GROMACS .gro file of C-alpha atoms in nm:
model
  277
    1LYS     CA    1  -0.013   2.987  -0.517
    2LEU     CA    2  -0.398   2.904  -0.493
    3SER     CA    3  -0.316   2.713  -0.207
    4ILE     CA    4  -0.137   3.004  -0.028
    5TYR     CA    5  -0.457   3.156  -0.128
    6ALA     CA    6  -0.724   2.934   0.042
    7ILE     CA    7  -0.563   2.883   0.355
    8SER     CA    8  -0.499   3.274   0.390
    9VAL     CA    9  -0.855   3.346   0.281
   10GLY     CA   10  -1.003   3.041   0.526
   11SER     CA   11  -0.739   3.182   0.823
   12LEU     CA   12  -0.957   3.561   0.820
   13SER     CA   13  -1.283   3.405   0.759
   14TRP     CA   14  -1.284   3.222   1.057
   15LEU     CA   15  -1.131   3.571   1.228
   16MET     CA   16  -1.417   3.753   1.074
   17SER     CA   17  -1.629   3.442   1.228
   18PHE     CA   18  -1.526   3.559   1.586
   19ILE     CA   19  -1.525   3.927   1.499
   20PHE     CA   20  -1.857   3.903   1.382
   21LYS     CA   21  -1.984   3.659   1.679
   22ARG     CA   22  -1.862   3.936   1.992
   23LEU     CA   23  -2.024   4.221   1.744
   24GLU     CA   24  -2.355   3.979   1.731
   25ASP     CA   25  -2.289   3.907   2.115
   26HIS     CA   26  -2.082   4.089   2.313
   27GLU     CA   27  -2.195   3.881   2.636
   28ASN     CA   28  -2.174   3.517   2.547
   29ALA     CA   29  -1.865   3.557   2.244
   30VAL     CA   30  -1.585   3.296   2.371
   31VAL     CA   31  -1.292   3.180   2.278
   32PRO     CA   32  -1.384   2.813   2.235
   33ALA     CA   33  -1.009   2.712   2.426
   34TYR     CA   34  -0.904   2.777   2.773
   35MET     CA   35  -0.700   3.102   2.800
   36PRO     CA   36  -0.515   3.192   3.108
   37PHE     CA   37  -0.630   3.486   3.144
   38ASP     CA   38  -0.941   3.713   3.099
   39THR     CA   39  -1.169   3.675   2.803
   40THR     CA   40  -1.454   3.892   2.808
   41SER     CA   41  -1.237   4.269   2.695
   42ILE     CA   42  -1.172   4.393   2.373
   43ILE     CA   43  -0.800   4.316   2.455
   44GLY     CA   44  -0.821   3.981   2.592
   45TYR     CA   45  -1.104   3.872   2.348
   46SER     CA   46  -0.884   3.987   2.064
   47ILE     CA   47  -0.519   3.813   2.216
   48ALA     CA   48  -0.750   3.548   2.266
   49VAL     CA   49  -0.880   3.548   1.883
   50CYS     CA   50  -0.524   3.558   1.713
   51TRP     CA   51  -0.389   3.298   1.962
   52GLU     CA   52  -0.672   3.022   1.854
   53VAL     CA   53  -0.632   3.141   1.486
   54SER     CA   54  -0.226   3.207   1.461
   55PRO     CA   55  -0.138   2.825   1.499
   56ILE     CA   56  -0.414   2.677   1.238
   57LEU     CA   57  -0.309   2.907   1.012
   58TRP     CA   58   0.097   2.758   1.032
   59ILE     CA   59   0.018   2.420   1.058
   60ALA     CA   60  -0.228   2.408   0.741
   61PHE     CA   61   0.060   2.559   0.555
   62GLY     CA   62   0.277   2.269   0.714
   63HIS     CA   63   0.074   2.023   0.557
   64PHE     CA   64   0.032   2.193   0.216
   65GLY     CA   65   0.419   2.190   0.171
   66TRP     CA   66   0.454   1.842   0.289
   67ASP     CA   67   0.108   1.724  -0.060
   68CYS     CA   68   0.347   1.963  -0.232
   69VAL     CA   69   0.694   1.761  -0.185
   70VAL     CA   70   0.469   1.489  -0.261
   71ALA     CA   71   0.353   1.656  -0.601
   72THR     CA   72   0.659   1.788  -0.718
   73TYR     CA   73   0.850   1.414  -0.678
   74TYR     CA   74   0.511   1.278  -0.907
   75SER     CA   75   0.635   1.571  -1.131
   76GLN     CA   76   0.984   1.484  -1.131
   77ALA     CA   77   0.903   1.128  -1.264
   78THR     CA   78   0.699   1.273  -1.532
   79MET     CA   79   0.920   1.509  -1.686
   80GLN     CA   80   1.178   1.189  -1.688
   81LEU     CA   81   0.861   1.027  -1.930
   82LYS     CA   82   0.838   1.321  -2.176
   83LEU     CA   83   1.229   1.334  -2.195
   84LEU     CA   84   1.227   0.965  -2.250
   85LYS     CA   85   0.908   0.998  -2.489
   86GLN     CA   86   1.132   1.291  -2.676
   87ASN     CA   87   1.422   1.042  -2.690
   88ILE     CA   88   1.256   0.769  -2.841
   89GLU     CA   89   1.084   0.947  -3.100
   90HIS     CA   90   1.476   1.071  -3.209
   91ILE     CA   91   1.656   0.774  -3.178
   92PHE     CA   92   1.611   0.639  -3.552
   93ASP     CA   93   1.606   0.996  -3.731
   94ASN     CA   94   1.854   0.921  -4.057
   95ASP     CA   95   1.945   1.204  -4.107
   96GLY     CA   96   2.206   1.287  -4.313
   97LEU     CA   97   2.271   0.946  -4.405
   98LYS     CA   98   2.036   0.897  -4.672
   99GLU     CA   99   2.349   0.866  -4.916
  100GLU     CA  100   2.478   0.609  -4.699
  101ASN     CA  101   2.197   0.398  -4.680
  102PHE     CA  102   2.354   0.225  -5.002
  103SER     CA  103   2.685   0.011  -5.005
  104ILE     CA  104   2.833  -0.200  -5.274
  105ASP     CA  105   2.804  -0.549  -5.200
  106GLN     CA  106   3.187  -0.651  -5.304
  107ASN     CA  107   3.081  -1.006  -5.374
  108SER     CA  108   2.858  -0.948  -5.683
  109SER     CA  109   2.888  -0.518  -5.736
  110VAL     CA  110   2.531  -0.486  -5.644
  111GLU     CA  111   2.419  -0.180  -5.414
  112ARG     CA  112   2.226  -0.338  -5.108
  113PHE     CA  113   2.047  -0.171  -4.894
  114ARG     CA  114   2.158  -0.158  -4.508
  115TYR     CA  115   1.921  -0.079  -4.195
  116ILE     CA  116   2.038   0.290  -4.001
  117ASP     CA  117   2.107   0.033  -3.654
  118GLU     CA  118   2.388  -0.111  -3.945
  119ILE     CA  119   2.507   0.160  -4.044
  120ASN     CA  120   2.553   0.376  -3.704
  121GLY     CA  121   2.576   0.107  -3.338
  122ASN     CA  122   2.544   0.415  -3.125
  123ILE     CA  123   2.180   0.328  -3.196
  124ARG     CA  124   2.175   0.011  -3.021
  125VAL     CA  125   2.342   0.159  -2.752
  126LYS     CA  126   2.069   0.455  -2.725
  127PHE     CA  127   1.838   0.225  -2.724
  128ILE     CA  128   1.973  -0.016  -2.424
  129TYR     CA  129   2.019   0.353  -2.222
  130ILE     CA  130   1.639   0.438  -2.257
  131VAL     CA  131   1.541   0.120  -2.177
  132GLU     CA  132   1.776   0.105  -1.890
  133ARG     CA  133   1.607   0.481  -1.766
  134TYR     CA  134   1.264   0.397  -1.790
  135ASN     CA  135   1.350   0.109  -1.525
  136ARG     CA  136   1.469   0.411  -1.300
  137VAL     CA  137   1.147   0.573  -1.374
  138ALA     CA  138   0.993   0.295  -1.252
  139TRP     CA  139   1.206   0.244  -0.942
  140TYR     CA  140   1.172   0.573  -0.880
  141ILE     CA  141   0.769   0.600  -0.850
  142ASN     CA  142   0.739   0.282  -0.675
  143GLU     CA  143   1.029   0.356  -0.358
  144VAL     CA  144   0.861   0.705  -0.385
  145SER     CA  145   0.454   0.542  -0.338
  146ALA     CA  146   0.591   0.283  -0.074
  147ILE     CA  147   0.742   0.616   0.141
  148PHE     CA  148   0.448   0.819   0.127
  149ASP     CA  149   0.246   0.545   0.136
  150THR     CA  150   0.101   0.567   0.509
  151SER     CA  151   0.092   0.977   0.466
  152VAL     CA  152  -0.127   0.975   0.181
  153SER     CA  153  -0.360   0.708   0.283
  154ILE     CA  154  -0.377   0.823   0.607
  155GLN     CA  155  -0.515   1.186   0.387
  156PHE     CA  156  -0.771   1.020   0.188
  157PHE     CA  157  -0.915   0.832   0.493
  158SER     CA  158  -0.956   1.165   0.627
  159THR     CA  159  -1.040   1.364   0.354
  160SER     CA  160  -1.356   1.140   0.367
  161ILE     CA  161  -1.512   1.212   0.671
  162SER     CA  162  -1.349   1.557   0.697
  163SER     CA  163  -1.532   1.632   0.383
  164CYS     CA  164  -1.855   1.442   0.531
  165LEU     CA  165  -1.861   1.625   0.838
  166VAL     CA  166  -1.829   1.966   0.711
  167VAL     CA  167  -2.108   1.970   0.490
  168TYR     CA  168  -2.280   1.799   0.740
  169HIS     CA  169  -2.244   2.094   0.987
  170MET     CA  170  -2.292   2.317   0.667
  171SER     CA  171  -2.627   2.194   0.639
  172SER     CA  172  -2.783   2.344   0.937
  173MET     CA  173  -2.625   2.657   0.897
  174ASN     CA  174  -2.734   3.020   0.804
  175VAL     CA  175  -2.619   3.036   0.386
  176VAL     CA  176  -2.549   3.373   0.455
  177SER     CA  177  -2.307   3.390   0.733
  178VAL     CA  178  -1.973   3.391   0.788
  179MET     CA  179  -1.903   3.099   0.953
  180PHE     CA  180  -2.062   2.945   0.648
  181LEU     CA  181  -1.817   3.065   0.398
  182HIS     CA  182  -1.531   2.953   0.648
  183MET     CA  183  -1.655   2.622   0.630
  184ALA     CA  184  -1.693   2.618   0.251
  185ILE     CA  185  -1.342   2.719   0.206
  186ILE     CA  186  -1.178   2.428   0.450
  187LEU     CA  187  -1.407   2.248   0.214
  188VAL     CA  188  -1.255   2.333  -0.070
  189ILE     CA  189  -0.889   2.315   0.122
  190PHE     CA  190  -0.989   1.969   0.138
  191GLN     CA  191  -1.088   1.859  -0.165
  192MET     CA  192  -0.758   2.054  -0.275
  193GLN     CA  193  -0.517   1.823  -0.101
  194SER     CA  194  -0.608   1.544  -0.197
  195LEU     CA  195  -0.684   1.662  -0.568
  196LEU     CA  196  -0.272   1.735  -0.542
  197TYR     CA  197  -0.194   1.411  -0.525
  198CYS     CA  198  -0.445   1.254  -0.798
  199PHE     CA  199  -0.388   1.539  -0.997
  200PHE     CA  200   0.011   1.470  -1.059
  201GLY     CA  201  -0.031   1.085  -1.012
  202HIS     CA  202  -0.257   1.092  -1.334
  203LEU     CA  203  -0.025   1.292  -1.509
  204VAL     CA  204   0.244   1.042  -1.417
  205GLU     CA  205   0.006   0.765  -1.593
  206HIS     CA  206  -0.091   0.936  -1.896
  207GLU     CA  207   0.275   0.994  -1.986
  208SER     CA  208   0.353   0.677  -1.918
  209LEU     CA  209   0.088   0.515  -2.120
  210SER     CA  210   0.190   0.753  -2.410
  211ILE     CA  211   0.580   0.542  -2.437
  212ASN     CA  212   0.429   0.342  -2.735
  213ASP     CA  213   0.286   0.658  -2.902
  214ALA     CA  214   0.632   0.770  -2.879
  215VAL     CA  215   0.765   0.477  -3.119
  216TYR     CA  216   0.526   0.448  -3.352
  217PHE     CA  217   0.557   0.848  -3.381
  218SER     CA  218   0.927   0.754  -3.476
  219ASP     CA  219   1.115   0.660  -3.779
  220TRP     CA  220   1.155   0.304  -3.630
  221LEU     CA  221   1.134   0.140  -4.036
  222SER     CA  222   1.450   0.257  -4.076
  223VAL     CA  223   1.566   0.007  -3.877
  224SER     CA  224   1.625  -0.432  -3.903
  225PRO     CA  225   1.420  -0.668  -3.849
  226ARG     CA  226   1.614  -0.785  -3.565
  227PHE     CA  227   1.594  -0.477  -3.384
  228ARG     CA  228   1.238  -0.398  -3.415
  229ARG     CA  229   1.177  -0.715  -3.218
  230GLU     CA  230   1.386  -0.597  -2.948
  231VAL     CA  231   1.133  -0.252  -2.999
  232LEU     CA  232   0.859  -0.470  -2.969
  233ILE     CA  233   0.969  -0.632  -2.683
  234ALA     CA  234   1.004  -0.309  -2.469
  235MET     CA  235   0.743  -0.218  -2.617
  236THR     CA  236   0.506  -0.508  -2.432
  237ARG     CA  237   0.661  -0.315  -2.116
  238TRP     CA  238   0.641   0.026  -2.178
  239GLY     CA  239   0.216  -0.074  -2.247
  240GLN     CA  240   0.188  -0.158  -1.889
  241PRO     CA  241   0.111   0.226  -1.683
  242LEU     CA  242   0.326   0.343  -1.424
  243THR     CA  243   0.052   0.425  -1.195
  244PRO     CA  244   0.150   0.519  -0.840
  245ARG     CA  245  -0.039   0.370  -0.585
  246VAL     CA  246  -0.079   0.359  -0.170
  247SER     CA  247  -0.164   0.067  -0.015
  248ASN     CA  248  -0.074  -0.149  -0.350
  249ILE     CA  249  -0.420  -0.150  -0.440
  250VAL     CA  250  -0.566   0.231  -0.453
  251PRO     CA  251  -0.407   0.449  -0.765
  252VAL     CA  252  -0.343   0.806  -0.690
  253THR     CA  253  -0.531   0.984  -1.004
  254LEU     CA  254  -0.820   1.114  -1.080
  255THR     CA  255  -1.071   0.888  -1.097
  256THR     CA  256  -0.967   0.764  -0.701
  257PHE     CA  257  -1.076   1.169  -0.619
  258VAL     CA  258  -1.381   1.145  -0.744
  259SER     CA  259  -1.477   0.828  -0.568
  260ILE     CA  260  -1.363   1.024  -0.203
  261VAL     CA  261  -1.601   1.291  -0.395
  262LYS     CA  262  -1.904   1.044  -0.365
  263LEU     CA  263  -1.780   0.867  -0.108
  264SER     CA  264  -1.843   1.172   0.115
  265TYR     CA  265  -2.146   1.211  -0.028
  266ARG     CA  266  -2.261   0.879   0.066
  267LEU     CA  267  -2.129   0.938   0.416
  268TYR     CA  268  -2.297   1.275   0.433
  269THR     CA  269  -2.675   1.119   0.284
  270VAL     CA  270  -2.619   0.828   0.559
  271MET     CA  271  -2.583   1.130   0.847
  272LYS     CA  272  -2.846   1.340   0.715
  273SER     CA  273  -3.099   1.016   0.701
  274THR     CA  274  -3.022   0.915   1.006
  275GLN     CA  275  -3.052   1.225   1.201
  276MET     CA  276  -3.385   1.255   0.972
  277THR     CA  277  -3.499   0.905   1.139
   0.00000   0.00000   0.00000
C-alpha cells in the first residue's frame, strides 16, 4: 500500500507541477514532448499533460509489480525457514513418553534408560526430512537469485545513479515549489525499490542464521549421543547463512541498501564539487 500511495502522490505532484507552470507563465508553459496537435490552448495543454502523465503512472505500477514479485519469492523462503525452525524446536518433544524412557534389561533385570530416538524411530525420519527440506529451501533461494540476477543488478545500479541525479537537480531548485516536492517523492520511490529487495532478502538471511538457535531451544538432550553427532553435522551446514545475492557477490541485505545510499551521496558530492570548480 505504501508503494501505491507513493506512486499516486508522485503522479499527482507531477500533474500539479504542469498546472502551476501554466498558471505562472501562460505563454511559455509547454509539455516537454512532441504532440501532434496545438498545446497552446487550455484544452490542448490539458490533453497533452494527461498524455504525458498517464503512461508514467502505468509504467511505475508495472515496475513495482515486478519488485513485489521478487519480494514475494523471498517472503516464501522466509516462511519456509520459520516453519523449519518450528519443527526443529519440537522434533524432540517427549510428551507422554516419560513412562517409556526406562526398560527392564532381561539379563540383569535392571531398569535401563532409553533415549527418545530409541523409543520413537520416526524422529530420525523427521530429522532427515527437515535436512532435505532445508536443502530445498537453499536451492529455491539460489534459483530465485539466478533468475532475477540481471534485473536486480540493474535496479541497484540505476537506483544509485538516479538518486544522485535527483538530489543534484533538487539542490538547484526552490524548496517551496511543487516541482521540488515531486522530485522528493521520486527520490523516495527510487529508494523504496531497492529497500523492497534488501528488506525481504535480509529477512531470509536473518531466519537462516537462527536455525541453529532452534536446535538449542529443543529438547536435544533427550536423544542419544549418536543422534546428537548427526545433529551437529547438520548444524555445521545450518551455520552458513542463506543470503540472496546478485552477480554472486553482492548480498541482497539492508547492508547493501546502506551502501547504495552512501554511493549516491558520494556521486552527488563529486558532481557538486566539479560544478563549483
